[in-house]
């Protein structure tokens, strides 16, 4: 499925991965959004905001993560926010600082010139984090409804 906003931005989202580690349990997550066979999918782990549990992709018999399916609306919402975001470049935290958040965002775009890989810092991307965790929660909840 094609997003009409792709033409405006000149790029189409292929993959988005965000790994964030911090001493605070509720600030840690690792999520990978990608397309496979033209279907938007998500794997990873993130904390449940209402309890002390970690929500995590289950694995198959070969230890491969079983993805949660996304809607195209969620995929395009993520793509459009990423295209409009002005995130700083990623830098690895100093090993001398114990409490610094390591928040790495990796984005792969398809452009007219081929694939373009970008690395950003997610340390000050609150609106993007809210969107990503909301989509992850919705995909997780939908997958649980389908298995019941």
Short mmCIF file of N, CA, C and O in Angstrom, two decimals:
data_model
loop_
_atom_site.label_atom_id
_atom_site.label_comp_id
_atom_site.label_asym_id
_atom_site.label_seq_id
_atom_site.Cartn_x
_atom_site.Cartn_y
_atom_site.Cartn_z
N UNK A 1 0.85 -1.17 0.00
CA UNK A 1 0.00 0.00 0.00
C UNK A 1 0.89 1.24 0.00
O UNK A 1 1.91 1.27 0.68
N UNK A 2 0.50 2.24 -0.74
CA UNK A 2 1.31 3.45 -0.83
C UNK A 2 0.69 4.57 -0.03
O UNK A 2 -0.52 4.75 -0.02
N UNK A 3 1.55 5.33 0.59
CA UNK A 3 1.13 6.49 1.37
C UNK A 3 1.22 7.72 0.48
O UNK A 3 2.28 8.00 -0.07
N UNK A 4 0.16 8.49 0.34
CA UNK A 4 0.24 9.69 -0.50
C UNK A 4 1.26 10.71 0.01
O UNK A 4 1.80 11.48 -0.77
N UNK A 5 1.57 10.70 1.31
CA UNK A 5 2.55 11.63 1.85
C UNK A 5 3.98 11.27 1.47
O UNK A 5 4.88 12.07 1.63
N UNK A 6 4.20 10.06 0.96
CA UNK A 6 5.54 9.65 0.51
C UNK A 6 6.05 10.60 -0.55
O UNK A 6 7.21 10.99 -0.55
N UNK A 7 5.19 10.98 -1.44
CA UNK A 7 5.60 11.85 -2.54
C UNK A 7 5.97 13.24 -2.03
O UNK A 7 6.87 13.87 -2.55
N UNK A 8 5.30 13.69 -1.01
CA UNK A 8 5.62 14.99 -0.43
C UNK A 8 6.98 14.96 0.26
O UNK A 8 7.77 15.87 0.13
N UNK A 9 7.26 13.88 0.99
CA UNK A 9 8.53 13.76 1.72
C UNK A 9 9.66 13.25 0.84
O UNK A 9 10.82 13.41 1.18
N UNK A 10 9.34 12.60 -0.28
CA UNK A 10 10.37 12.08 -1.17
C UNK A 10 11.03 10.81 -0.67
O UNK A 10 12.08 10.42 -1.17
N UNK A 11 10.44 10.18 0.34
CA UNK A 11 11.01 8.95 0.89
C UNK A 11 9.91 8.09 1.50
O UNK A 11 8.89 8.59 1.93
N UNK A 12 10.17 6.79 1.50
CA UNK A 12 9.21 5.81 2.00
C UNK A 12 9.89 5.01 3.10
O UNK A 12 10.99 4.49 2.92
N UNK A 13 9.24 4.89 4.25
CA UNK A 13 9.82 4.17 5.39
C UNK A 13 9.91 2.68 5.09
O UNK A 13 8.94 2.06 4.68
N UNK A 14 11.10 2.11 5.30
CA UNK A 14 11.34 0.69 5.13
C UNK A 14 11.44 0.01 6.49
O UNK A 14 10.85 -1.03 6.73
N UNK A 15 12.23 0.63 7.40
CA UNK A 15 12.45 0.05 8.73
C UNK A 15 12.77 1.15 9.72
O UNK A 15 13.41 2.14 9.39
N UNK A 16 12.31 0.95 10.96
CA UNK A 16 12.56 1.89 12.05
C UNK A 16 12.85 1.07 13.30
O UNK A 16 12.06 0.21 13.68
N UNK A 17 14.00 1.30 13.90
CA UNK A 17 14.39 0.56 15.10
C UNK A 17 14.82 1.56 16.17
O UNK A 17 15.57 2.48 15.89
N UNK A 18 14.32 1.35 17.40
CA UNK A 18 14.66 2.25 18.49
C UNK A 18 15.01 1.40 19.70
O UNK A 18 14.19 0.63 20.19
N UNK A 19 16.23 1.57 20.18
CA UNK A 19 16.69 0.90 21.40
C UNK A 19 17.00 1.98 22.43
O UNK A 19 17.81 2.86 22.17
N UNK A 20 16.35 1.88 23.57
CA UNK A 20 16.58 2.86 24.63
C UNK A 20 16.81 2.14 25.95
O UNK A 20 15.96 1.37 26.39
N UNK A 21 17.97 2.39 26.55
CA UNK A 21 18.32 1.80 27.84
C UNK A 21 18.54 2.91 28.86
O UNK A 21 19.14 3.93 28.56
N UNK A 22 18.06 2.66 30.05
CA UNK A 22 18.17 3.66 31.12
C UNK A 22 18.01 2.93 32.45
O UNK A 22 17.46 1.83 32.50
N UNK A 23 18.45 3.53 33.51
CA UNK A 23 18.27 2.93 34.84
C UNK A 23 16.80 2.81 35.20
O UNK A 23 16.40 1.91 35.91
N UNK A 24 15.97 3.72 34.73
CA UNK A 24 14.54 3.70 35.01
C UNK A 24 13.87 2.65 34.13
O UNK A 24 13.90 2.74 32.91
N UNK A 25 13.24 1.66 34.74
CA UNK A 25 12.57 0.55 34.04
C UNK A 25 11.61 1.05 32.96
O UNK A 25 11.55 0.53 31.87
N UNK A 26 10.83 2.09 33.27
CA UNK A 26 9.82 2.58 32.34
C UNK A 26 10.39 3.38 31.19
O UNK A 26 9.66 3.78 30.29
N UNK A 27 11.69 3.62 31.18
CA UNK A 27 12.33 4.32 30.06
C UNK A 27 13.05 3.37 29.13
O UNK A 27 13.67 3.80 28.17
N UNK A 28 13.00 2.08 29.39
CA UNK A 28 13.72 1.09 28.57
C UNK A 28 12.76 0.40 27.60
O UNK A 28 11.69 -0.04 28.00
N UNK A 29 13.19 0.32 26.36
CA UNK A 29 12.44 -0.44 25.37
C UNK A 29 13.33 -0.72 24.16
O UNK A 29 14.38 -0.10 23.98
N UNK A 30 12.91 -1.67 23.37
CA UNK A 30 13.61 -2.03 22.15
C UNK A 30 12.55 -2.46 21.14
O UNK A 30 11.92 -3.50 21.33
N UNK A 31 12.33 -1.65 20.12
CA UNK A 31 11.26 -1.91 19.16
C UNK A 31 11.78 -1.82 17.73
O UNK A 31 12.59 -0.95 17.42
N UNK A 32 11.30 -2.71 16.90
CA UNK A 32 11.67 -2.71 15.49
C UNK A 32 10.41 -2.77 14.65
O UNK A 32 9.65 -3.74 14.72
N UNK A 33 10.17 -1.72 13.87
CA UNK A 33 9.06 -1.63 12.95
C UNK A 33 9.62 -1.92 11.56
O UNK A 33 10.63 -1.34 11.17
N UNK A 34 8.95 -2.79 10.80
CA UNK A 34 9.47 -3.12 9.48
C UNK A 34 8.33 -3.65 8.61
O UNK A 34 7.23 -3.90 9.09
N UNK A 35 8.62 -3.77 7.31
CA UNK A 35 7.64 -4.33 6.39
C UNK A 35 8.18 -5.65 5.86
O UNK A 35 9.35 -5.76 5.51
N UNK A 36 7.30 -6.63 5.82
CA UNK A 36 7.65 -7.93 5.27
C UNK A 36 6.48 -8.39 4.41
O UNK A 36 5.34 -8.41 4.89
N UNK A 37 6.77 -8.73 3.17
CA UNK A 37 5.72 -9.13 2.22
C UNK A 37 4.63 -8.07 2.17
O UNK A 37 3.44 -8.37 2.19
N UNK A 38 5.06 -6.82 2.14
CA UNK A 38 4.19 -5.65 2.08
C UNK A 38 3.18 -5.58 3.23
O UNK A 38 2.05 -5.11 3.07
N UNK A 39 3.61 -6.04 4.41
CA UNK A 39 2.78 -5.99 5.61
C UNK A 39 3.58 -5.27 6.70
O UNK A 39 4.72 -5.63 6.96
N UNK A 40 3.01 -4.23 7.34
CA UNK A 40 3.74 -3.54 8.42
C UNK A 40 3.72 -4.38 9.70
O UNK A 40 2.65 -4.82 10.14
N UNK A 41 4.89 -4.60 10.28
CA UNK A 41 5.04 -5.45 11.45
C UNK A 41 5.88 -4.78 12.52
O UNK A 41 6.59 -3.81 12.25
N UNK A 42 5.85 -5.36 13.73
CA UNK A 42 6.58 -4.84 14.87
C UNK A 42 7.03 -6.00 15.75
O UNK A 42 6.25 -6.92 16.00
N UNK A 43 8.27 -5.94 16.20
CA UNK A 43 8.76 -6.88 17.22
C UNK A 43 9.47 -6.06 18.28
O UNK A 43 9.87 -4.93 18.05
N UNK A 44 9.66 -6.68 19.46
CA UNK A 44 10.43 -6.00 20.49
C UNK A 44 9.88 -6.23 21.88
O UNK A 44 9.16 -7.18 22.14
N UNK A 45 10.28 -5.29 22.75
CA UNK A 45 9.84 -5.34 24.14
C UNK A 45 9.69 -3.92 24.65
O UNK A 45 10.42 -3.01 24.24
N UNK A 46 8.72 -3.76 25.55
CA UNK A 46 8.47 -2.45 26.15
C UNK A 46 7.72 -2.65 27.45
O UNK A 46 7.03 -3.65 27.62
N UNK A 47 7.84 -1.73 28.39
CA UNK A 47 7.17 -1.90 29.69
C UNK A 47 5.68 -1.59 29.60
O UNK A 47 5.27 -0.70 28.88
N UNK A 48 4.89 -2.36 30.33
CA UNK A 48 3.47 -2.09 30.49
C UNK A 48 3.37 -0.95 31.50
O UNK A 48 3.84 -1.08 32.64
N UNK A 49 2.78 0.15 31.12
CA UNK A 49 2.70 1.34 31.98
C UNK A 49 1.79 1.13 33.19
O UNK A 49 1.88 1.85 34.16
N UNK A 50 0.90 0.12 33.13
CA UNK A 50 -0.04 -0.07 34.23
C UNK A 50 0.41 -1.14 35.23
O UNK A 50 -0.23 -1.35 36.24
N UNK A 51 1.51 -1.83 34.94
CA UNK A 51 2.02 -2.83 35.88
C UNK A 51 3.54 -2.90 35.74
O UNK A 51 4.14 -2.15 34.99
N UNK A 52 4.15 -3.80 36.48
CA UNK A 52 5.60 -3.95 36.41
C UNK A 52 6.01 -5.08 35.47
O UNK A 52 7.02 -5.74 35.68
N UNK A 53 5.23 -5.29 34.43
CA UNK A 53 5.53 -6.35 33.48
C UNK A 53 6.17 -5.79 32.22
O UNK A 53 5.96 -4.64 31.86
N UNK A 54 6.94 -6.62 31.55
CA UNK A 54 7.53 -6.26 30.27
C UNK A 54 6.72 -6.96 29.20
O UNK A 54 6.46 -8.16 29.28
N UNK A 55 6.30 -6.24 28.21
CA UNK A 55 5.58 -6.82 27.08
C UNK A 55 6.62 -7.13 26.01
O UNK A 55 7.40 -6.27 25.63
N UNK A 56 6.61 -8.37 25.56
CA UNK A 56 7.68 -8.81 24.67
C UNK A 56 7.12 -9.72 23.59
O UNK A 56 6.21 -10.50 23.83
N UNK A 57 7.71 -9.63 22.39
CA UNK A 57 7.31 -10.52 21.30
C UNK A 57 7.61 -11.95 21.71
O UNK A 57 8.69 -12.24 22.21
N UNK A 58 6.66 -12.83 21.46
CA UNK A 58 6.92 -14.25 21.69
C UNK A 58 7.84 -14.75 20.59
O UNK A 58 8.03 -14.08 19.58
N UNK A 59 8.41 -15.94 20.79
CA UNK A 59 9.31 -16.51 19.79
C UNK A 59 8.77 -17.84 19.30
O UNK A 59 8.04 -18.53 20.00
N UNK A 60 9.17 -18.19 18.08
CA UNK A 60 8.76 -19.48 17.52
C UNK A 60 9.75 -20.56 17.96
O UNK A 60 10.65 -20.31 18.76
N UNK A 61 9.62 -21.74 17.42
CA UNK A 61 10.48 -22.88 17.80
C UNK A 61 11.95 -22.65 17.47
O UNK A 61 12.82 -23.29 18.04
N UNK A 62 12.23 -21.72 16.55
CA UNK A 62 13.61 -21.43 16.16
C UNK A 62 14.14 -20.17 16.83
O UNK A 62 15.15 -19.61 16.42
N UNK A 63 13.46 -19.69 17.86
CA UNK A 63 13.82 -18.48 18.62
C UNK A 63 13.72 -17.20 17.80
O UNK A 63 14.36 -16.20 18.11
N UNK A 64 12.93 -17.22 16.74
CA UNK A 64 12.66 -16.01 15.97
C UNK A 64 11.47 -15.29 16.59
O UNK A 64 10.47 -15.93 16.94
N UNK A 65 11.55 -13.96 16.71
CA UNK A 65 10.41 -13.24 17.29
C UNK A 65 9.18 -13.33 16.39
O UNK A 65 9.30 -13.25 15.17
N UNK A 66 8.03 -13.52 17.00
CA UNK A 66 6.77 -13.53 16.27
C UNK A 66 6.25 -12.09 16.28
O UNK A 66 6.00 -11.52 17.34
N UNK A 67 6.11 -11.48 15.10
CA UNK A 67 5.75 -10.06 15.06
C UNK A 67 4.29 -9.79 15.37
O UNK A 67 3.43 -10.66 15.19
N UNK A 68 4.05 -8.57 15.80
CA UNK A 68 2.69 -8.05 15.93
C UNK A 68 2.40 -7.30 14.65
O UNK A 68 3.25 -6.59 14.13
N UNK A 69 1.20 -7.43 14.16
CA UNK A 69 0.83 -6.76 12.91
C UNK A 69 0.34 -5.35 13.21
O UNK A 69 -0.39 -5.12 14.18
N UNK A 70 0.74 -4.41 12.36
CA UNK A 70 0.30 -3.03 12.47
C UNK A 70 -0.75 -2.73 11.40
O UNK A 70 -0.82 -3.43 10.39
N UNK A 71 -1.51 -1.69 11.61
CA UNK A 71 -2.40 -1.20 10.56
C UNK A 71 -1.60 -0.24 9.68
O UNK A 71 -0.57 0.29 10.11
N UNK A 72 -2.09 -0.02 8.48
CA UNK A 72 -1.41 0.95 7.60
C UNK A 72 -1.53 2.36 8.17
O UNK A 72 -0.62 3.18 8.00
N UNK A 73 -2.61 2.64 8.87
CA UNK A 73 -2.76 3.96 9.49
C UNK A 73 -1.64 4.18 10.51
O UNK A 73 -1.01 5.24 10.54
N UNK A 74 -1.35 3.17 11.34
CA UNK A 74 -0.26 3.29 12.32
C UNK A 74 1.08 3.47 11.60
O UNK A 74 1.91 4.29 12.01
N UNK A 75 1.32 2.66 10.56
CA UNK A 75 2.57 2.74 9.81
C UNK A 75 2.77 4.12 9.21
O UNK A 75 3.84 4.73 9.34
N UNK A 76 1.74 4.66 8.57
CA UNK A 76 1.87 5.97 7.93
C UNK A 76 1.98 7.09 8.96
O UNK A 76 2.67 8.08 8.74
N UNK A 77 1.33 6.92 10.09
CA UNK A 77 1.46 7.91 11.17
C UNK A 77 2.91 7.97 11.65
O UNK A 77 3.47 9.05 11.83
N UNK A 78 3.53 6.81 11.82
CA UNK A 78 4.93 6.75 12.21
C UNK A 78 5.83 7.34 11.12
O UNK A 78 6.70 8.16 11.39
N UNK A 79 5.59 6.93 9.88
CA UNK A 79 6.40 7.42 8.76
C UNK A 79 6.34 8.94 8.65
O UNK A 79 7.36 9.61 8.49
N UNK A 80 5.14 9.50 8.76
CA UNK A 80 4.99 10.94 8.62
C UNK A 80 5.65 11.70 9.76
O UNK A 80 6.28 12.74 9.54
N UNK A 81 5.53 11.17 10.99
CA UNK A 81 6.18 11.85 12.10
C UNK A 81 7.70 11.81 11.94
O UNK A 81 8.38 12.79 12.20
N UNK A 82 8.24 10.67 11.51
CA UNK A 82 9.69 10.56 11.30
C UNK A 82 10.16 11.51 10.21
O UNK A 82 11.21 12.15 10.34
N UNK A 83 9.40 11.61 9.13
CA UNK A 83 9.78 12.49 8.02
C UNK A 83 9.79 13.95 8.43
O UNK A 83 10.59 14.74 7.92
N UNK A 84 8.94 14.31 9.38
CA UNK A 84 8.83 15.70 9.82
C UNK A 84 9.70 16.02 11.04
O UNK A 84 9.86 17.17 11.40
N UNK A 85 10.28 14.99 11.68
CA UNK A 85 11.09 15.20 12.88
C UNK A 85 12.47 15.72 12.53
O UNK A 85 13.03 15.37 11.50
N UNK A 86 12.98 16.52 13.42
CA UNK A 86 14.35 17.04 13.28
C UNK A 86 15.15 16.53 14.48
O UNK A 86 15.34 17.25 15.46
N UNK A 87 15.57 15.27 14.41
CA UNK A 87 16.26 14.64 15.52
C UNK A 87 17.77 14.83 15.41
O UNK A 87 18.30 14.83 14.30
N UNK A 88 18.45 14.97 16.55
CA UNK A 88 19.92 15.10 16.50
C UNK A 88 20.57 13.76 16.14
O UNK A 88 19.99 12.70 16.35
N UNK A 89 21.78 13.83 15.62
CA UNK A 89 22.53 12.62 15.28
C UNK A 89 22.82 11.82 16.54
O UNK A 89 22.97 12.37 17.64
N UNK A 90 22.92 10.51 16.39
CA UNK A 90 23.19 9.63 17.52
C UNK A 90 24.65 9.74 17.93
O UNK A 90 25.55 9.82 17.09
N UNK A 91 24.88 9.74 19.23
CA UNK A 91 26.24 9.65 19.78
C UNK A 91 26.18 8.69 20.96
O UNK A 91 25.25 8.71 21.76
N UNK A 92 27.16 7.81 21.01
CA UNK A 92 27.22 6.82 22.09
C UNK A 92 27.51 7.56 23.40
O UNK A 92 28.35 8.44 23.45
N UNK A 93 26.81 7.21 24.50
CA UNK A 93 27.05 7.88 25.77
C UNK A 93 28.46 7.60 26.29
O UNK A 93 29.04 6.54 26.03
N UNK A 94 28.95 8.52 27.04
CA UNK A 94 30.27 8.38 27.64
C UNK A 94 30.26 7.25 28.67
O UNK A 94 29.34 7.16 29.49
N UNK A 95 31.26 6.37 28.67
CA UNK A 95 31.30 5.30 29.67
C UNK A 95 31.52 5.84 31.09
O UNK A 95 31.28 5.14 32.07
N UNK A 96 31.95 7.09 31.21
CA UNK A 96 32.20 7.70 32.52
C UNK A 96 30.91 8.16 33.21
O UNK A 96 30.92 8.40 34.40
N UNK A 97 29.83 8.29 32.45
CA UNK A 97 28.57 8.76 33.02
C UNK A 97 27.65 7.56 33.22
O UNK A 97 27.23 6.92 32.27
N UNK A 98 27.34 7.24 34.45
CA UNK A 98 26.55 6.05 34.80
C UNK A 98 25.07 6.19 34.47
O UNK A 98 24.41 5.22 34.15
N UNK A 99 24.52 7.39 34.56
CA UNK A 99 23.08 7.56 34.48
C UNK A 99 22.59 8.10 33.14
O UNK A 99 21.44 8.46 32.99
N UNK A 100 23.45 8.15 32.14
CA UNK A 100 23.03 8.71 30.85
C UNK A 100 22.22 7.68 30.06
O UNK A 100 22.56 6.51 29.98
N UNK A 101 21.15 8.14 29.47
CA UNK A 101 20.30 7.28 28.65
C UNK A 101 20.98 7.03 27.32
O UNK A 101 21.49 7.94 26.69
N UNK A 102 20.99 5.77 26.89
CA UNK A 102 21.46 5.43 25.55
C UNK A 102 20.22 5.20 24.71
O UNK A 102 19.50 4.22 24.90
N UNK A 103 19.93 6.12 23.82
CA UNK A 103 18.71 6.08 23.03
C UNK A 103 19.08 6.21 21.56
O UNK A 103 19.33 7.29 21.05
N UNK A 104 19.13 5.06 20.88
CA UNK A 104 19.56 5.03 19.48
C UNK A 104 18.39 4.70 18.56
O UNK A 104 17.71 3.69 18.74
N UNK A 105 18.19 5.55 17.58
CA UNK A 105 17.16 5.36 16.57
C UNK A 105 17.86 5.10 15.24
O UNK A 105 18.78 5.83 14.86
N UNK A 106 17.42 4.04 14.56
CA UNK A 106 17.97 3.72 13.24
C UNK A 106 16.79 3.67 12.26
O UNK A 106 15.81 2.96 12.51
N UNK A 107 16.88 4.45 11.19
CA UNK A 107 15.80 4.53 10.21
C UNK A 107 16.35 4.18 8.83
O UNK A 107 17.41 4.67 8.45
N UNK A 108 15.60 3.35 8.11
CA UNK A 108 15.95 3.07 6.71
C UNK A 108 14.81 3.59 5.85
O UNK A 108 13.64 3.20 6.04
N UNK A 109 15.16 4.48 4.94
CA UNK A 109 14.21 5.06 4.00
C UNK A 109 14.50 4.54 2.61
O UNK A 109 15.66 4.32 2.26
N UNK A 110 13.46 4.38 1.81
CA UNK A 110 13.66 4.12 0.39
C UNK A 110 13.43 5.44 -0.34
O UNK A 110 12.39 6.08 -0.16
N UNK A 111 14.42 5.88 -1.10
CA UNK A 111 14.32 7.11 -1.88
C UNK A 111 14.51 6.77 -3.35
O UNK A 111 14.77 5.62 -3.71
N UNK A 112 14.43 7.77 -4.20
CA UNK A 112 14.66 7.57 -5.64
C UNK A 112 16.07 7.07 -5.90
O UNK A 112 16.33 6.43 -6.92
N UNK A 113 17.02 7.38 -5.00
CA UNK A 113 18.42 7.00 -5.18
C UNK A 113 18.76 5.67 -4.51
O UNK A 113 19.92 5.28 -4.46
N UNK A 114 17.79 4.98 -3.95
CA UNK A 114 18.05 3.72 -3.24
C UNK A 114 17.71 3.85 -1.77
O UNK A 114 16.98 4.75 -1.36
N UNK A 115 18.27 2.98 -0.95
CA UNK A 115 18.00 3.03 0.49
C UNK A 115 18.97 3.97 1.19
O UNK A 115 20.15 4.02 0.86
N UNK A 116 18.46 4.69 2.16
CA UNK A 116 19.24 5.64 2.96
C UNK A 116 19.09 5.26 4.42
O UNK A 116 17.97 5.12 4.92
N UNK A 117 20.22 5.06 5.12
CA UNK A 117 20.21 4.69 6.54
C UNK A 117 20.61 5.91 7.37
O UNK A 117 21.62 6.55 7.06
N UNK A 118 19.84 6.18 8.40
CA UNK A 118 20.13 7.30 9.29
C UNK A 118 20.14 6.81 10.73
O UNK A 118 19.37 5.93 11.09
N UNK A 119 21.01 7.42 11.56
CA UNK A 119 21.05 7.13 13.00
C UNK A 119 20.83 8.43 13.75
O UNK A 119 21.52 9.42 13.50
N UNK A 120 19.88 8.38 14.68
CA UNK A 120 19.54 9.56 15.46
C UNK A 120 19.55 9.23 16.95
O UNK A 120 19.44 8.08 17.34
N UNK A 121 19.60 10.29 17.74
CA UNK A 121 19.44 10.16 19.19
C UNK A 121 17.96 10.36 19.51
O UNK A 121 17.32 11.27 18.99
N UNK A 122 17.44 9.50 20.37
CA UNK A 122 16.05 9.63 20.79
C UNK A 122 15.91 10.26 22.15
O UNK A 122 14.83 10.26 22.73
N UNK A 123 17.01 10.83 22.66
CA UNK A 123 16.99 11.38 24.02
C UNK A 123 15.98 12.49 24.24
O UNK A 123 15.47 12.66 25.33
N UNK A 124 15.69 13.27 23.21
CA UNK A 124 14.75 14.38 23.37
C UNK A 124 13.63 14.27 22.34
O UNK A 124 13.25 15.26 21.71
N UNK A 125 13.11 13.06 22.15
CA UNK A 125 12.06 12.82 21.16
C UNK A 125 10.80 12.34 21.87
O UNK A 125 10.29 11.27 21.60
N UNK A 126 10.29 13.16 22.79
CA UNK A 126 9.15 12.76 23.61
C UNK A 126 7.90 12.46 22.80
O UNK A 126 7.22 11.46 23.05
N UNK A 127 7.58 13.30 21.81
CA UNK A 127 6.38 13.08 21.01
C UNK A 127 6.50 11.79 20.20
O UNK A 127 5.54 11.02 20.10
N UNK A 128 7.68 11.54 19.65
CA UNK A 128 7.91 10.30 18.90
C UNK A 128 7.83 9.09 19.82
O UNK A 128 7.23 8.07 19.48
N UNK A 129 8.41 9.20 21.01
CA UNK A 129 8.35 8.10 21.98
C UNK A 129 6.91 7.79 22.37
O UNK A 129 6.52 6.62 22.42
N UNK A 130 6.12 8.81 22.60
CA UNK A 130 4.71 8.61 22.94
C UNK A 130 3.98 7.88 21.82
O UNK A 130 3.23 6.93 22.06
N UNK A 131 4.22 8.30 20.58
CA UNK A 131 3.59 7.66 19.42
C UNK A 131 4.02 6.21 19.29
O UNK A 131 3.19 5.31 19.13
N UNK A 132 5.32 5.96 19.37
CA UNK A 132 5.86 4.61 19.20
C UNK A 132 5.32 3.65 20.26
O UNK A 132 4.91 2.54 19.95
N UNK A 133 5.31 4.09 21.51
CA UNK A 133 4.81 3.23 22.59
C UNK A 133 3.30 3.02 22.50
O UNK A 133 2.80 1.95 22.82
N UNK A 134 2.58 4.02 22.03
CA UNK A 134 1.12 3.86 21.82
C UNK A 134 0.85 2.82 20.74
O UNK A 134 0.03 1.93 20.90
N UNK A 135 1.57 2.93 19.62
CA UNK A 135 1.40 1.95 18.54
C UNK A 135 1.77 0.55 19.02
O UNK A 135 1.07 -0.42 18.73
N UNK A 136 2.86 0.44 19.76
CA UNK A 136 3.28 -0.87 20.28
C UNK A 136 2.21 -1.45 21.20
O UNK A 136 1.89 -2.64 21.11
N UNK A 137 1.67 -0.64 22.07
CA UNK A 137 0.61 -1.10 22.99
C UNK A 137 -0.62 -1.55 22.21
O UNK A 137 -1.21 -2.59 22.51
N UNK A 138 -1.03 -0.79 21.20
CA UNK A 138 -2.19 -1.15 20.40
C UNK A 138 -1.94 -2.47 19.65
O UNK A 138 -2.82 -3.33 19.59
N UNK A 139 -0.76 -2.63 19.06
CA UNK A 139 -0.43 -3.85 18.32
C UNK A 139 -0.39 -5.05 19.26
O UNK A 139 -0.87 -6.13 18.92
N UNK A 140 0.17 -4.86 20.44
CA UNK A 140 0.22 -5.92 21.44
C UNK A 140 -1.19 -6.34 21.85
O UNK A 140 -1.52 -7.52 21.91
N UNK A 141 -2.03 -5.36 22.15
CA UNK A 141 -3.41 -5.64 22.58
C UNK A 141 -4.19 -6.35 21.48
O UNK A 141 -4.92 -7.31 21.75
N UNK A 142 -4.02 -5.92 20.24
CA UNK A 142 -4.71 -6.56 19.12
C UNK A 142 -4.26 -8.00 18.95
O UNK A 142 -5.07 -8.89 18.72
N UNK A 143 -2.96 -8.25 19.09
CA UNK A 143 -2.45 -9.62 18.93
C UNK A 143 -2.99 -10.51 20.04
O UNK A 143 -3.26 -11.69 19.81
N UNK A 144 -3.17 -9.99 21.24
CA UNK A 144 -3.72 -10.79 22.34
C UNK A 144 -5.19 -11.09 22.12
O UNK A 144 -5.65 -12.19 22.46
N UNK A 145 -5.93 -10.17 21.54
CA UNK A 145 -7.34 -10.42 21.23
C UNK A 145 -7.48 -11.51 20.18
O UNK A 145 -8.38 -12.34 20.24
N UNK A 146 -6.56 -11.51 19.20
CA UNK A 146 -6.62 -12.51 18.13
C UNK A 146 -6.29 -13.91 18.63
O UNK A 146 -6.79 -14.88 18.08
N UNK A 147 -5.45 -14.03 19.65
CA UNK A 147 -5.07 -15.35 20.15
C UNK A 147 -6.06 -15.91 21.15
O UNK A 147 -6.02 -17.09 21.47
N UNK A 148 -6.96 -15.07 21.67
CA UNK A 148 -7.95 -15.53 22.66
C UNK A 148 -9.10 -16.22 22.00
O UNK A 148 -9.48 -16.05 20.92
#
